[in-house]
mmCIF file of C-alpha atoms in Angstrom:
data_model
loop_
_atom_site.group_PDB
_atom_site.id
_atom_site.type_symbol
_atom_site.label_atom_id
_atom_site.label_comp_id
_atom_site.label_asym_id
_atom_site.label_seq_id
_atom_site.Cartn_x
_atom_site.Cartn_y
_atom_site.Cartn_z
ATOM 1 C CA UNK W 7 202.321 72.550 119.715
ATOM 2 C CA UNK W 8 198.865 74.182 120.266
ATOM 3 C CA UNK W 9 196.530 75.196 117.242
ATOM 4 C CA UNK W 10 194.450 78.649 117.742
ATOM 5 C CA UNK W 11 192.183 79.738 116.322
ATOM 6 C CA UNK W 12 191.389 83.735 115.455
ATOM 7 C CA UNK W 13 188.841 85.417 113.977
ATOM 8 C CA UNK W 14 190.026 89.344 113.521
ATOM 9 C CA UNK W 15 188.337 92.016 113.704
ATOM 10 C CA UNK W 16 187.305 92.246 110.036
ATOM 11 C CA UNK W 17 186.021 88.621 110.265
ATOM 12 C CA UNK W 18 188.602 86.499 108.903
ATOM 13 C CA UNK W 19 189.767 83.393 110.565
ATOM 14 C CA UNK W 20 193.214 82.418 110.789
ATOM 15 C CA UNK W 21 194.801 79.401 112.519
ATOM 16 C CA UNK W 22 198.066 79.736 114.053
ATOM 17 C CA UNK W 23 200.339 77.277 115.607
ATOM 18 C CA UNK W 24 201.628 78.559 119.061
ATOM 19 C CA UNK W 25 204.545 78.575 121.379
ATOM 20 C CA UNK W 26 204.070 76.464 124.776
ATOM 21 C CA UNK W 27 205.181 78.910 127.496
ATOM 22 C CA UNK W 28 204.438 81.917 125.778
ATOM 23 C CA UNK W 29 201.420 84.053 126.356
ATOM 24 C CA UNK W 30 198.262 84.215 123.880
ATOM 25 C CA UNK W 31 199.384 88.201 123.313
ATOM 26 C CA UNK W 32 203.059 87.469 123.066
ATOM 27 C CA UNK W 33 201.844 83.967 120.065
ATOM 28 C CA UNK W 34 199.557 86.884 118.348
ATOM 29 C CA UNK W 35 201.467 89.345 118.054
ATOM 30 C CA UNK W 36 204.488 87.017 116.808
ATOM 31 C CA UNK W 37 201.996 85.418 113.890
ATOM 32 C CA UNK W 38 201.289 89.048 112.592
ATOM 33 C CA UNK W 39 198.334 90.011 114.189
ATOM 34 C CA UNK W 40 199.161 93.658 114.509
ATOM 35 C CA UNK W 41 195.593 94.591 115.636
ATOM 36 C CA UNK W 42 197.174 93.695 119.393
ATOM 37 C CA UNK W 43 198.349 96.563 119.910
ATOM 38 C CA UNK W 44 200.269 95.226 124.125
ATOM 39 C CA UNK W 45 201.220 98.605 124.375
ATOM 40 C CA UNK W 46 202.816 97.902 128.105
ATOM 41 C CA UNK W 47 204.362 94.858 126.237
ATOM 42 C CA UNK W 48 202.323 92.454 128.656
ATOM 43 C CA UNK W 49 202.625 93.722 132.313
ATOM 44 C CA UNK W 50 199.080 93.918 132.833
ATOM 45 C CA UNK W 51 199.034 97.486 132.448
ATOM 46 C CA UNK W 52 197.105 98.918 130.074
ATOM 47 C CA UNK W 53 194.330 96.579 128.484
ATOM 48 C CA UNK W 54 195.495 97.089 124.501
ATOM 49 C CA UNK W 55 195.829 92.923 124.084
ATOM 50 C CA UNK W 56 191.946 92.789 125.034
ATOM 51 C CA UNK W 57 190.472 89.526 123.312
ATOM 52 C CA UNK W 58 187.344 87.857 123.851
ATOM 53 C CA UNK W 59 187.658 83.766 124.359
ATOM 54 C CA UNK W 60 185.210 81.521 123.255
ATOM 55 C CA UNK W 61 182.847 80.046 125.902
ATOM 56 C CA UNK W 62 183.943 76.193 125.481
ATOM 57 C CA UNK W 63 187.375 77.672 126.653
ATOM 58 C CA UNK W 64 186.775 79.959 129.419
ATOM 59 C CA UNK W 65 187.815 77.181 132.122
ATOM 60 C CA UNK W 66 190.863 76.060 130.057
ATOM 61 C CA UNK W 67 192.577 79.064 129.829
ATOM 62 C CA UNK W 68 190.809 80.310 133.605
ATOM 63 C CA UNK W 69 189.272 83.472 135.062
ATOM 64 C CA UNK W 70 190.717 87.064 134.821
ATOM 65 C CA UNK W 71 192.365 87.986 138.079
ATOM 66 C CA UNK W 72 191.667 91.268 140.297
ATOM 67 C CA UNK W 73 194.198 93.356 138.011
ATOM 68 C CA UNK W 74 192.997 92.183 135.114
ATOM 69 C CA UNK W 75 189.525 92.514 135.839
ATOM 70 C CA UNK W 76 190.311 96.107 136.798
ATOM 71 C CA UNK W 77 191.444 96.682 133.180
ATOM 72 C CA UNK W 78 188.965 95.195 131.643
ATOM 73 C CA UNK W 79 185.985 97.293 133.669
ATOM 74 C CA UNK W 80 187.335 100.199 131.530
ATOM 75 C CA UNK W 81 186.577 98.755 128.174
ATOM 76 C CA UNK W 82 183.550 99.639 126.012
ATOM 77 C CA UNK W 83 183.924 96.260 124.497
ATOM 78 C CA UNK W 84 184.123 93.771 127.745
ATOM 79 C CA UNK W 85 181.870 90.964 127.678
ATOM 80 C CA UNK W 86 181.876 88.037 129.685
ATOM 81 C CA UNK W 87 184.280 86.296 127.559
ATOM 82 C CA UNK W 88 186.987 89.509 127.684
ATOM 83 C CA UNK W 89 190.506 88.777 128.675
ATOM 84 C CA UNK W 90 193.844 90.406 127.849
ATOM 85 C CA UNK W 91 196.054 88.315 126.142
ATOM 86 C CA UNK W 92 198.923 88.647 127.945
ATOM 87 C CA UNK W 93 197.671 87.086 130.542
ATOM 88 C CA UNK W 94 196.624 83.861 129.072
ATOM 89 C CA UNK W 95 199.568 81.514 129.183
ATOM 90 C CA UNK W 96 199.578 78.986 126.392
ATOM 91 C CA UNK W 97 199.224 75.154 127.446
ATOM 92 C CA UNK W 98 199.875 72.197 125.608
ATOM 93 C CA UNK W 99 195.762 72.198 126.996
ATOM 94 C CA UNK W 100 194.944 75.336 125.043
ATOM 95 C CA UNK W 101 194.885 73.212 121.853
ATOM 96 C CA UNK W 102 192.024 74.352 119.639
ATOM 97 C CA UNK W 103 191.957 77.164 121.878
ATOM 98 C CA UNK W 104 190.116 80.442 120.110
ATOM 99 C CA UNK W 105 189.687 84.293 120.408
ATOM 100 C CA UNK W 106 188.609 87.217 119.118
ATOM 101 C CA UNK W 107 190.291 90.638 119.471
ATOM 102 C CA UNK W 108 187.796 93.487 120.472
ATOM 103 C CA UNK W 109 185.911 94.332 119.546
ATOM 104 C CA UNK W 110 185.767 91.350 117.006
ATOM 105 C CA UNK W 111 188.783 89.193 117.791
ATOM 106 C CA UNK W 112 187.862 85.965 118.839
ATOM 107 C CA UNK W 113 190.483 83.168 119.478
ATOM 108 C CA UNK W 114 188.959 79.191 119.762
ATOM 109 C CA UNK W 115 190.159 75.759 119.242
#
């Protein structure tokens, strides 16, 4: 199973172990991190599971799509490395994997 790693938005870091299968939003929000808020429960919909990714993982877990993207434009906290966790699926790859929720959640590995 994949470690993450998440810094909150107070600072702390937390590793969690996560479910294969399961997406980043759906493995946060299952481990108590109640600060992700997935408000449309992860249809893409309304932005609330915004996280920012650490560089060294951007091509692991892949680009944000055109609805995603769309999302994100509205946030005052987007950065390069913003992506909504529900639409990160988590691979056995992902291991070490890290973020950060905005606008200081960062998940790494």
């Amino acid at each position: 199973m994949p470690k993450i790693t998440v810094v909150d938005r107070d600072g702390q870091q937390r590793s969690l172990v996560a479910d294969v299968g399961m997406s980043l939003m759906e493995n946060l929000r299952g481990n108590g991190f109640d600060e992700i808020l997935a408000l449309c429960g992860g249809c893409c919909s309304c932005a609330t599971c915004h996280v920012h990714v650490d560089p060294q993982w951007t091509e692991v877990v892949g680009p944000a799509l055109d609805d995603e993207q769309d999302l994100l434009e509205s946030s005052d906290h987007r950065t390069p490395q913003s992506r909504l966790s529900c639409q990160i699926q988590v691979l056995h790859s992902t291991r070490g994997y890290a973020s950060r929720s905005h606008p200081r959640t960062e998940v790494s590995a």
